[in-house]
Coordinates of C-alpha atoms and ligand atoms in Angstrom, one line a residue:
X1 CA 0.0 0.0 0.0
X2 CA 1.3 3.8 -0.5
X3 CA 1.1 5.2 3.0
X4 CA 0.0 8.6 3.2
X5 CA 2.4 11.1 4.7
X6 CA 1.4 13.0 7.9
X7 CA 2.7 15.8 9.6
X8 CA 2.3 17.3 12.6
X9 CA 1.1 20.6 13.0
X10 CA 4.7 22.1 13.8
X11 CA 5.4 20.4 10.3
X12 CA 7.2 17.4 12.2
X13 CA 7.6 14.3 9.8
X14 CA 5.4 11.6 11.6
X15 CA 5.0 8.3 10.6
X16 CA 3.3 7.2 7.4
X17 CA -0.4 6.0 7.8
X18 CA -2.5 3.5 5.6
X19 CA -4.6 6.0 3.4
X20 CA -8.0 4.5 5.2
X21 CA -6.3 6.2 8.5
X22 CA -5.3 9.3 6.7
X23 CA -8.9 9.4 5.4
X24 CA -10.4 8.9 8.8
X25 CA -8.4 11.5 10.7
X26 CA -9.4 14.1 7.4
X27 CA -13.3 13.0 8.0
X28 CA -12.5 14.3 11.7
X29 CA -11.6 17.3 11.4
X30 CA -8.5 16.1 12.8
X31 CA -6.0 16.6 10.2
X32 CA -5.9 18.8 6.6
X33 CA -4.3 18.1 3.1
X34 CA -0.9 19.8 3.1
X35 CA -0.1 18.6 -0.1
X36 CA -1.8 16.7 -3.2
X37 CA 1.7 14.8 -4.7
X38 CA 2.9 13.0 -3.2
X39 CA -0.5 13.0 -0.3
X40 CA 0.6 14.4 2.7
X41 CA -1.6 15.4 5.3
X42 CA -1.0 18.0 8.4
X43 CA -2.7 17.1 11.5
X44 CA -3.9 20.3 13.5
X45 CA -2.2 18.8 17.0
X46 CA 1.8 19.3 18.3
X47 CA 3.3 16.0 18.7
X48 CA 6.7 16.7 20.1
X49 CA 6.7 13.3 21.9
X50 CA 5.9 11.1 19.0
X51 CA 7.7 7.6 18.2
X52 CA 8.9 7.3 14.6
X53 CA 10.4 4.4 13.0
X54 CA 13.2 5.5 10.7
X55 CA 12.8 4.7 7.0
X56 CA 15.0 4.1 4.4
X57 CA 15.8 6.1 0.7
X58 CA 16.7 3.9 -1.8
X59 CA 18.0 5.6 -5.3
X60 CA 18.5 3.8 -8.3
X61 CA 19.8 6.7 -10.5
X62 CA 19.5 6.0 -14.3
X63 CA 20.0 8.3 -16.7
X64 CA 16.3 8.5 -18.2
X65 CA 14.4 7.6 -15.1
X66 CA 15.4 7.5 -11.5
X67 CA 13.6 4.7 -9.3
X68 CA 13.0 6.0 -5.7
X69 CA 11.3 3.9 -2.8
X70 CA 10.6 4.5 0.7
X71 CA 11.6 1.3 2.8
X72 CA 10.8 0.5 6.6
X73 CA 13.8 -2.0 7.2
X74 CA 12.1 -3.2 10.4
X75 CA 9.1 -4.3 8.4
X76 CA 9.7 -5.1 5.1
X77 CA 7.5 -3.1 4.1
X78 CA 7.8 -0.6 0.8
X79 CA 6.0 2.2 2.5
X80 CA 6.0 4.7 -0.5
X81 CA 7.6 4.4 -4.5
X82 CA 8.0 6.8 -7.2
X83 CA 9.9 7.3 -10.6
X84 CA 11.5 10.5 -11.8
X85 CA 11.9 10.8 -15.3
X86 CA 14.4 13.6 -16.0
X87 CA 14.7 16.3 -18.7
X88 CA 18.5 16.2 -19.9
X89 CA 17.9 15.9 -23.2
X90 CA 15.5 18.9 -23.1
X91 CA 18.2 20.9 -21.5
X92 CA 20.7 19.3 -23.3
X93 CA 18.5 20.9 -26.8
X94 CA 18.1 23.9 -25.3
X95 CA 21.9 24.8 -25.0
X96 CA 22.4 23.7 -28.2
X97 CA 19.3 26.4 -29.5
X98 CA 21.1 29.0 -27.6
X99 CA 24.3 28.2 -29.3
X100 CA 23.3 28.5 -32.6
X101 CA 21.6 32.0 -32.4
X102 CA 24.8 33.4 -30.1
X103 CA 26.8 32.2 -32.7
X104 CA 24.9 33.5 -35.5
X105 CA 24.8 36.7 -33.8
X106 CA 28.8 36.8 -33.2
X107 CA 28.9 36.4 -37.5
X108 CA 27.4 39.1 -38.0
X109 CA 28.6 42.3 -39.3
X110 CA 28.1 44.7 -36.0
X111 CA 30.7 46.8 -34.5
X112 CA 33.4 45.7 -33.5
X113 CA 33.8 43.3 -30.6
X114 CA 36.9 42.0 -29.1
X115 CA 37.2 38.3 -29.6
X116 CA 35.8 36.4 -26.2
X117 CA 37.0 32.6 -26.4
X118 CA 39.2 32.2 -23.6
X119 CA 37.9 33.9 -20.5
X120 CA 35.7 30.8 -19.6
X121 CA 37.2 28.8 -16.5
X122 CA 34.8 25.7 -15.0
X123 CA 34.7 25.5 -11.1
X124 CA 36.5 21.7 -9.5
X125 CA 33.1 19.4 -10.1
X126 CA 31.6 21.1 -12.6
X127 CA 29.0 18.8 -14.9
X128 CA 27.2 19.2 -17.7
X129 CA 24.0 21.4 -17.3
X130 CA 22.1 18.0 -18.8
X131 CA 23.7 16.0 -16.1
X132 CA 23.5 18.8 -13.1
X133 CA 20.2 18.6 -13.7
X134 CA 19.4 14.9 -13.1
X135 CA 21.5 14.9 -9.7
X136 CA 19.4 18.4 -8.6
X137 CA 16.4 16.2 -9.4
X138 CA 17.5 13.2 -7.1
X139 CA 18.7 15.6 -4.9
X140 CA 15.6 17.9 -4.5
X141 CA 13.5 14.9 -4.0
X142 CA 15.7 13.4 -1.6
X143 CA 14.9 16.7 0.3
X144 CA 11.5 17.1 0.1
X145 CA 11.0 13.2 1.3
X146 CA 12.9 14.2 4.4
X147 CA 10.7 16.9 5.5
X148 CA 7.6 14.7 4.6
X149 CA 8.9 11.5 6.8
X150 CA 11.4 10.4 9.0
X151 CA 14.1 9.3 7.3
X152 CA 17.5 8.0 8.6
X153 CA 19.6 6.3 5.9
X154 CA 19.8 6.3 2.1
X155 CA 20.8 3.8 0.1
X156 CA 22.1 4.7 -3.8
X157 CA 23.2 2.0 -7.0
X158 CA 26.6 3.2 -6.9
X159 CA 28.1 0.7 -9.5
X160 CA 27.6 -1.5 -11.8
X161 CA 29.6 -4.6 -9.8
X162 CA 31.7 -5.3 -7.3
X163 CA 34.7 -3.8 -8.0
X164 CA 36.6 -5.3 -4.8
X165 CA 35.3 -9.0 -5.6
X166 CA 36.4 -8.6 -9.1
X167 CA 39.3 -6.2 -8.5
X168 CA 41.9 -8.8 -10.4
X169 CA 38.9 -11.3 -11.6
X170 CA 40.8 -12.2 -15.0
X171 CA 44.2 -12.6 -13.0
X172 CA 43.3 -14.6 -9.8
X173 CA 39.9 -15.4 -11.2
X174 CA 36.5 -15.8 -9.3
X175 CA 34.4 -18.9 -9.7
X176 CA 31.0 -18.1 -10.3
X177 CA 28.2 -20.3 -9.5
X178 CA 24.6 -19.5 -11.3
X179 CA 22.2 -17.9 -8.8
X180 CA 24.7 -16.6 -6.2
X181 CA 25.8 -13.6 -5.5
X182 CA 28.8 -13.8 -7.3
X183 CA 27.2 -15.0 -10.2
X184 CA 25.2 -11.7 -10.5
X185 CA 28.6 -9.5 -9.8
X186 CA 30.0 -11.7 -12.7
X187 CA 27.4 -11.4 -15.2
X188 CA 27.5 -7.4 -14.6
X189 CA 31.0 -7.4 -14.7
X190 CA 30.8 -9.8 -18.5
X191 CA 27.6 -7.5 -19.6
X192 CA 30.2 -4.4 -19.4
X193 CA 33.2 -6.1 -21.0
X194 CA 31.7 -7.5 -23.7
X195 CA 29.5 -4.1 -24.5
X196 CA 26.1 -6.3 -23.9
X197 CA 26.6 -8.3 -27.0
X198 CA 27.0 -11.0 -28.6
X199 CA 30.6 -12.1 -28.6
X200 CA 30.4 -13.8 -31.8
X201 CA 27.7 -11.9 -33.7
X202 CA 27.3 -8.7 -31.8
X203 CA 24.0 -9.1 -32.0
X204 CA 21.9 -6.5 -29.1
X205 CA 18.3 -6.6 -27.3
X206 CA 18.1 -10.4 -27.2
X207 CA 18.9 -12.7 -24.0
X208 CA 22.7 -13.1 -23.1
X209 CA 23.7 -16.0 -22.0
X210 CA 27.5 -17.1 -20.5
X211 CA 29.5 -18.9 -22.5
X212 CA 32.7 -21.0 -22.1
X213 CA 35.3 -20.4 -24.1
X214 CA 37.0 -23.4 -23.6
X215 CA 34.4 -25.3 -22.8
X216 CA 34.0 -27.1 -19.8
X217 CA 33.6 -30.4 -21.5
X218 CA 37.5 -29.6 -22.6
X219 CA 38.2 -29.2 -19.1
X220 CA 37.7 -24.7 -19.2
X221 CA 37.4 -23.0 -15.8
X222 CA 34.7 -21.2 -14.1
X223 CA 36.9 -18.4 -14.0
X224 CA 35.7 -14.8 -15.3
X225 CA 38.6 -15.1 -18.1
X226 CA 37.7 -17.8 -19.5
X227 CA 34.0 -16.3 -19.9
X228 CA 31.8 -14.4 -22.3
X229 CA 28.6 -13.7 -23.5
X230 CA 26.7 -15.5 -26.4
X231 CA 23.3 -15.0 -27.6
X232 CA 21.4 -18.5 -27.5
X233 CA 22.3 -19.3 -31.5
X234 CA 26.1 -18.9 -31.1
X235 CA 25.9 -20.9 -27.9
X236 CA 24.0 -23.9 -29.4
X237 CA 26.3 -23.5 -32.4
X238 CA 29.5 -23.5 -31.1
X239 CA 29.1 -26.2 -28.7
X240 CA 32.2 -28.2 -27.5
X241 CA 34.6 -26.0 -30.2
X242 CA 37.0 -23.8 -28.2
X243 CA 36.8 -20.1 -29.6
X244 CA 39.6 -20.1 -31.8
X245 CA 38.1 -23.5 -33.3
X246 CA 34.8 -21.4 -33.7
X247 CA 36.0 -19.1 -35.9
X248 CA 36.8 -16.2 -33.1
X249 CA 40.3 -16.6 -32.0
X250 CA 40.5 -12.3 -31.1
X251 CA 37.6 -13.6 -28.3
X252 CA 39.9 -15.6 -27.1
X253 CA 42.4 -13.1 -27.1
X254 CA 40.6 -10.6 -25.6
X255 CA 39.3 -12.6 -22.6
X256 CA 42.7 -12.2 -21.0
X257 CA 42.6 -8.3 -21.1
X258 CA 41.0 -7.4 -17.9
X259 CA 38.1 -4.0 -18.0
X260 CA 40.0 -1.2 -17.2
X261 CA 38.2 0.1 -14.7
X262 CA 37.6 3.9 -16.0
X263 CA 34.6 2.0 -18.0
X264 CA 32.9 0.5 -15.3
X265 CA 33.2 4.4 -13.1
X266 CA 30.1 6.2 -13.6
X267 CA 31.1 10.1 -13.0
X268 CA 26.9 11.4 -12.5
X269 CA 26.3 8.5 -10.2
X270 CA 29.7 9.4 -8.2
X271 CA 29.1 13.0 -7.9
X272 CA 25.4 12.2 -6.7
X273 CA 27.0 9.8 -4.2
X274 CA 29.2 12.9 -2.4
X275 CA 26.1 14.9 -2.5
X276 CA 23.7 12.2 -0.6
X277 CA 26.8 12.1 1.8
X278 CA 26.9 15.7 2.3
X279 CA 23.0 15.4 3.6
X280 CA 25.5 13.8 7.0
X281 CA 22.7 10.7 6.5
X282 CA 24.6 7.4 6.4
X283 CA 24.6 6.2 2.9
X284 CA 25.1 2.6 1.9
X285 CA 26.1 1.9 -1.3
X286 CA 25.4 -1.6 -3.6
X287 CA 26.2 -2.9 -6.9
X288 CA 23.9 -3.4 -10.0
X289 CA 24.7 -7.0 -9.8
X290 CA 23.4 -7.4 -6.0
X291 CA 20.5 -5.1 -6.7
X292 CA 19.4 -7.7 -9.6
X293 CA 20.4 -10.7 -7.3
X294 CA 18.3 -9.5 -4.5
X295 CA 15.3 -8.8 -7.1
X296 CA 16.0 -12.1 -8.2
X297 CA 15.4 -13.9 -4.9
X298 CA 12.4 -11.9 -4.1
X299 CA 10.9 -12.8 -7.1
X300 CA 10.0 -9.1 -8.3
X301 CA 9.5 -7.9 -11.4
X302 CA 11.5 -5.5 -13.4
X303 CA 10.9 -1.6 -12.5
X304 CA 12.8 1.4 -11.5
X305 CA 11.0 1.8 -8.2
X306 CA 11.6 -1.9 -7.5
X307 CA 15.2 -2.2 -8.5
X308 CA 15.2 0.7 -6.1
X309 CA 14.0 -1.1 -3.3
X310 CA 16.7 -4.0 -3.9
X311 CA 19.1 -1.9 -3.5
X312 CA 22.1 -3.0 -1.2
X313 CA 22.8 -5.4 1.4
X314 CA 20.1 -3.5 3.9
X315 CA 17.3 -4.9 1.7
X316 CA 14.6 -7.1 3.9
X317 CA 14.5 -10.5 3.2
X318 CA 11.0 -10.0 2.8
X319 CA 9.7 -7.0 0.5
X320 CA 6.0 -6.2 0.7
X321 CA 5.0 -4.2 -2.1
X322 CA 1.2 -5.2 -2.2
X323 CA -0.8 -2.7 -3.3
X324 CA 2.2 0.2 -3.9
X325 CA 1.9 2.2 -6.9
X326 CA 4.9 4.4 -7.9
X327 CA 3.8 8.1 -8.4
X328 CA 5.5 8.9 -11.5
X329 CA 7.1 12.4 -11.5
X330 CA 8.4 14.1 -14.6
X331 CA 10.6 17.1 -14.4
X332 CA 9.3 20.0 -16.4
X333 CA 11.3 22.7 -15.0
X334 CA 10.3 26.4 -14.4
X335 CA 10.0 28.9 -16.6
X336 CA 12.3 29.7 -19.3
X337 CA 15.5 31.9 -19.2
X338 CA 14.5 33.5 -22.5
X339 CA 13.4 36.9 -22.6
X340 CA 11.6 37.1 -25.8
X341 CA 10.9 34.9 -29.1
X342 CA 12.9 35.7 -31.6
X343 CA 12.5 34.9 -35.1
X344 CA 14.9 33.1 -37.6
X345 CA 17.4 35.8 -38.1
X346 CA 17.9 35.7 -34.3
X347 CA 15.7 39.4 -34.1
X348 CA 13.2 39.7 -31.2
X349 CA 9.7 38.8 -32.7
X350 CA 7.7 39.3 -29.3
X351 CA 7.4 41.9 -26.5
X352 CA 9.4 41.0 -23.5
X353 CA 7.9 38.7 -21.1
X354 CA 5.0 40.1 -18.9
X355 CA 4.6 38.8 -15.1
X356 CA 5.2 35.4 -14.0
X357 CA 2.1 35.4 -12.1
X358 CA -1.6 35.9 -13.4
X359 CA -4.3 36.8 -10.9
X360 CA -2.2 34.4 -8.6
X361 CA -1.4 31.6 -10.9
X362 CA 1.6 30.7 -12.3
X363 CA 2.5 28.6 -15.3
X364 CA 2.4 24.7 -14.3
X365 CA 0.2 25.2 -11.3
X366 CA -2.4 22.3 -11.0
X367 CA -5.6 23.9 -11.0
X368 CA -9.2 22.7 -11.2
X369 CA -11.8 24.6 -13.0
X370 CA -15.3 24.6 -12.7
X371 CA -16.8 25.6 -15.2
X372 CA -20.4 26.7 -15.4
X373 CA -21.3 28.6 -18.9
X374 CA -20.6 28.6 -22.3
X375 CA -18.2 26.3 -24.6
X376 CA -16.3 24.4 -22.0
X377 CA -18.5 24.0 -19.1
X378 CA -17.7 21.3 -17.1
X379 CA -14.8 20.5 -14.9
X380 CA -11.4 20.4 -15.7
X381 CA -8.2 19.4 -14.4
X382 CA -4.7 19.6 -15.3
X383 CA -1.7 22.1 -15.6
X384 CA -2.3 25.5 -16.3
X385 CA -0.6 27.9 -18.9
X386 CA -1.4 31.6 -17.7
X387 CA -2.2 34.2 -20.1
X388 CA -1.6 37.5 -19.4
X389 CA -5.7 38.9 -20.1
X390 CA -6.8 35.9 -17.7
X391 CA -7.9 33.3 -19.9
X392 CA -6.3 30.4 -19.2
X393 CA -5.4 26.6 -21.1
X394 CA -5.9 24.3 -19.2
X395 CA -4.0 20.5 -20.3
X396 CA -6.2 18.0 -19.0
X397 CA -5.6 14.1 -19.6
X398 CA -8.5 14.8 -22.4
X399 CA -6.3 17.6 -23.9
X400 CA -5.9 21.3 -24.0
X401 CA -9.0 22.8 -22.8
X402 CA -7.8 26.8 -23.8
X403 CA -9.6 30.2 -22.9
X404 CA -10.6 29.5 -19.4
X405 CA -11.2 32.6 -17.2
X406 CA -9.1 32.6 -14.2
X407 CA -12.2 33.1 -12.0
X408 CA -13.3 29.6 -12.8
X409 CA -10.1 28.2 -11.5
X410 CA -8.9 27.1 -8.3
X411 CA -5.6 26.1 -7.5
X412 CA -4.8 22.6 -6.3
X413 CA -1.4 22.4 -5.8
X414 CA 1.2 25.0 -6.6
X415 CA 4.0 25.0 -9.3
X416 CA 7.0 23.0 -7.8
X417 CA 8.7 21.8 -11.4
X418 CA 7.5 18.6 -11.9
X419 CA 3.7 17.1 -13.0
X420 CA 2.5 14.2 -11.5
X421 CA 1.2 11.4 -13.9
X422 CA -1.6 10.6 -11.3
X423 CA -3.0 13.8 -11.7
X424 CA -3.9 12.9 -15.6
X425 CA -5.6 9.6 -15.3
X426 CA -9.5 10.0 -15.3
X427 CA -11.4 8.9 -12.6
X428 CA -8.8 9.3 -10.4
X429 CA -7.9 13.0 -10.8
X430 CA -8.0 13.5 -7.1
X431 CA -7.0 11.3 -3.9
X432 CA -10.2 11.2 -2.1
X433 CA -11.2 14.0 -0.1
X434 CA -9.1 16.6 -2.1
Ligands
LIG1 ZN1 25.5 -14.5 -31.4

């Protein structure tokens, strides 16, 4: 089940409740919605003295989509799950756009302006904006959770394997058995060194399977040089030959060259890493290998919110997840940077921009508008795009609903740079008593 965050009236993070309880305590009187997404509601009591069991972050960081899960270690239980999906490649466009009219600009023929090339100089740390981005993502939600329950470790994919296990795999070798541990480190560590393909055919997005190159039948070793990856053809097809007999003797070759480890050293996922440490919570760190292994043995399905949950050697034994459903959050950003539109020549085609706010809205505020006259009447709901003369559009899981008078509207949850998936699906537009 998603709990439902509560907190006390002195905005203390309580525990999380069942969303019946939240529901009850609203019915009361007892407690008010603080927040729409994720739920949280604010109970209208002080309680200083309260108990709280600390919960657990667990970060799977990806590149597209960050899985996140709240986890009670004591329990089991998954108390809470959501999945960012960033915007790098928006911002990554969006430099690029800026770019090419800056540029265009510099080739014109102006006035004179002295030459500006090498006067740039990039702070220790410095990422991409594409990639700053993603971490202030993790790291804002890493924030917010902490002021919405009480949290006292994190947990973050740091790697793709054990790089201590398999620190001199290919010299001193590690057996691998299928199913343990190991076997997952090993697999991770093959999936990198052979680019996840085919050894023989290069051939991408089909099962991987590991593959002897001496076979064993010839007497080959479990050891990681002596292994690669094979889709299921190659395998059958090679059988008992060795790889040189296959055809394949630079496999063979190559098997004794150990991954240098720069490859397998993941810069974004490092730097998030120092940041979560700078939060003075103690973060544990696992492998992508043990985060699959521990998925494996619980039996769960593939998803960023429950690879999250696997994460690292805190993981329960037992996982409940019954009844969970990950709140999917997409960074949208706020605002834009841009002064005005220009057109193709680079040349200002608009006015500059007028206020951020509208009769109290703001761009990207969820609103809900009731509407009682005319074309549209009816209810809508969905993100707002204000309009200067106070007629709004509205984009609603149905579409863009445009032209609706800001008296009709009513705010349900401020801008905060991200839209909520749950807020689009009909029927559902609300949590119950919003
Ligand atoms: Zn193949």
């Amino acid at each position: 089940m998603s709990f439902v965050f509560v907190l006390d009236t002195d905005k203390r993070p309580l525990n999380p409740v069942h969303p019946g309880w939240a529901r009850h305590l609203l019915t009361q009187g007892k407690a008010a919605v603080w927040r729409r997404y994720p739920f949280t509601i604010i109970l209208k009591q002080a309680l200083p003295e309260a108990q709280t069991t600390p919960l657990r972050i667990k970060l799977d960081p990806g590149s597209k989509t960050t899985g996140v899960a709240v986890v009670n270690d004591a329990t089991g239980a998954v108390v809470w799950a959501a999945e960012i999906a960033h915007r790098g490649q928006q911002v990554h466009e969006g430099l690029l756009t800026r770019t090419a009219s800056r540029h265009s600009r510099r080739a014109r023929h102006t006035r004179y302006r002295p030459a500006r090339f090498d006067n740039r100089r990039r702070r220790a740390g410095w990422l991409p904006p594409s990639l700053e981005s993603r971490l202030a993502n993790v790291q804002t939600w890493v924030a917010r959770l902490r002021r919405f329950c009480p949290v006292s470790a994190l947990s973050q994919e740091l790697v793709k394997f054990d790089t201590q296990l398999l620190q001199d795999a290919e010299t001193s070798g590690v057996d691998y058995q299928q199913g343990e541990l190991a076997g997952y480190e090993v697999r991770e560590y093959l999936l990198e060194k052979w680019r996840r393909q085919c050894a023989y055919c290069g051939a991408t997005n089909t099962p991987l399977q590991i593959e002897h190159i001496v076979p064993k039948a010839r007497g080959g070793s479990n050891r990681v040089s002596n292994l690669t990856l094979a889709c299921a053809l190659c395998n059958t097809q090679k059988g008992t030959q060795t790889a040189q007999e296959f055809g394949h003797p630079i496999v063979q070759q190559q098997a004794k060259t150990p991954l240098k480890d720069a490859a397998a050293v993941n810069t974004t996922r490092w730097a998030l890493y120092r940041r979560l440490c700078a939060t003075n919570l103690p973060v544990e760190v696992g492998t992508g290998g043990r985060t699959k292994w521990n998925r494996t043995q619980r039996g769960l399905p593939k998803a960023h919110w429950l690879d999250a949950a696997c994460v690292g050697a805190s993981t329960p034994t037992l996982l409940t997840i019954t009844g969970v459903t990950p709140l999917r959050i997409s960074a949208t950003g706020r605002e834009s940077r841009q002064m005005c539109r220009m057109d193709r020549y680079g040349f200002p085609r608009t006015s500059a921009k007028g206020q951020r706010r509208v009769q109290g809205f703001q761009t990207g505020d969820l609103v809900r508008a009731v509407v009682t006259s005319g074309k549209h009447t009816g209810t809508h709901v969905g993100r707002v795009a204000v309009r200067a003369r106070g007629f709004f559009n509205i984009t609603t899981a149905q579409g863009v609903v445009s032209d609706i008078p800001s008296r009709y509207c009513q705010r349900v949850q401020q801008a905060d740079g991200y839209q909520y998936e749950r807020c689009y699906e009909k029927g559902a537009a609300l949590p119950p008593h919003a």
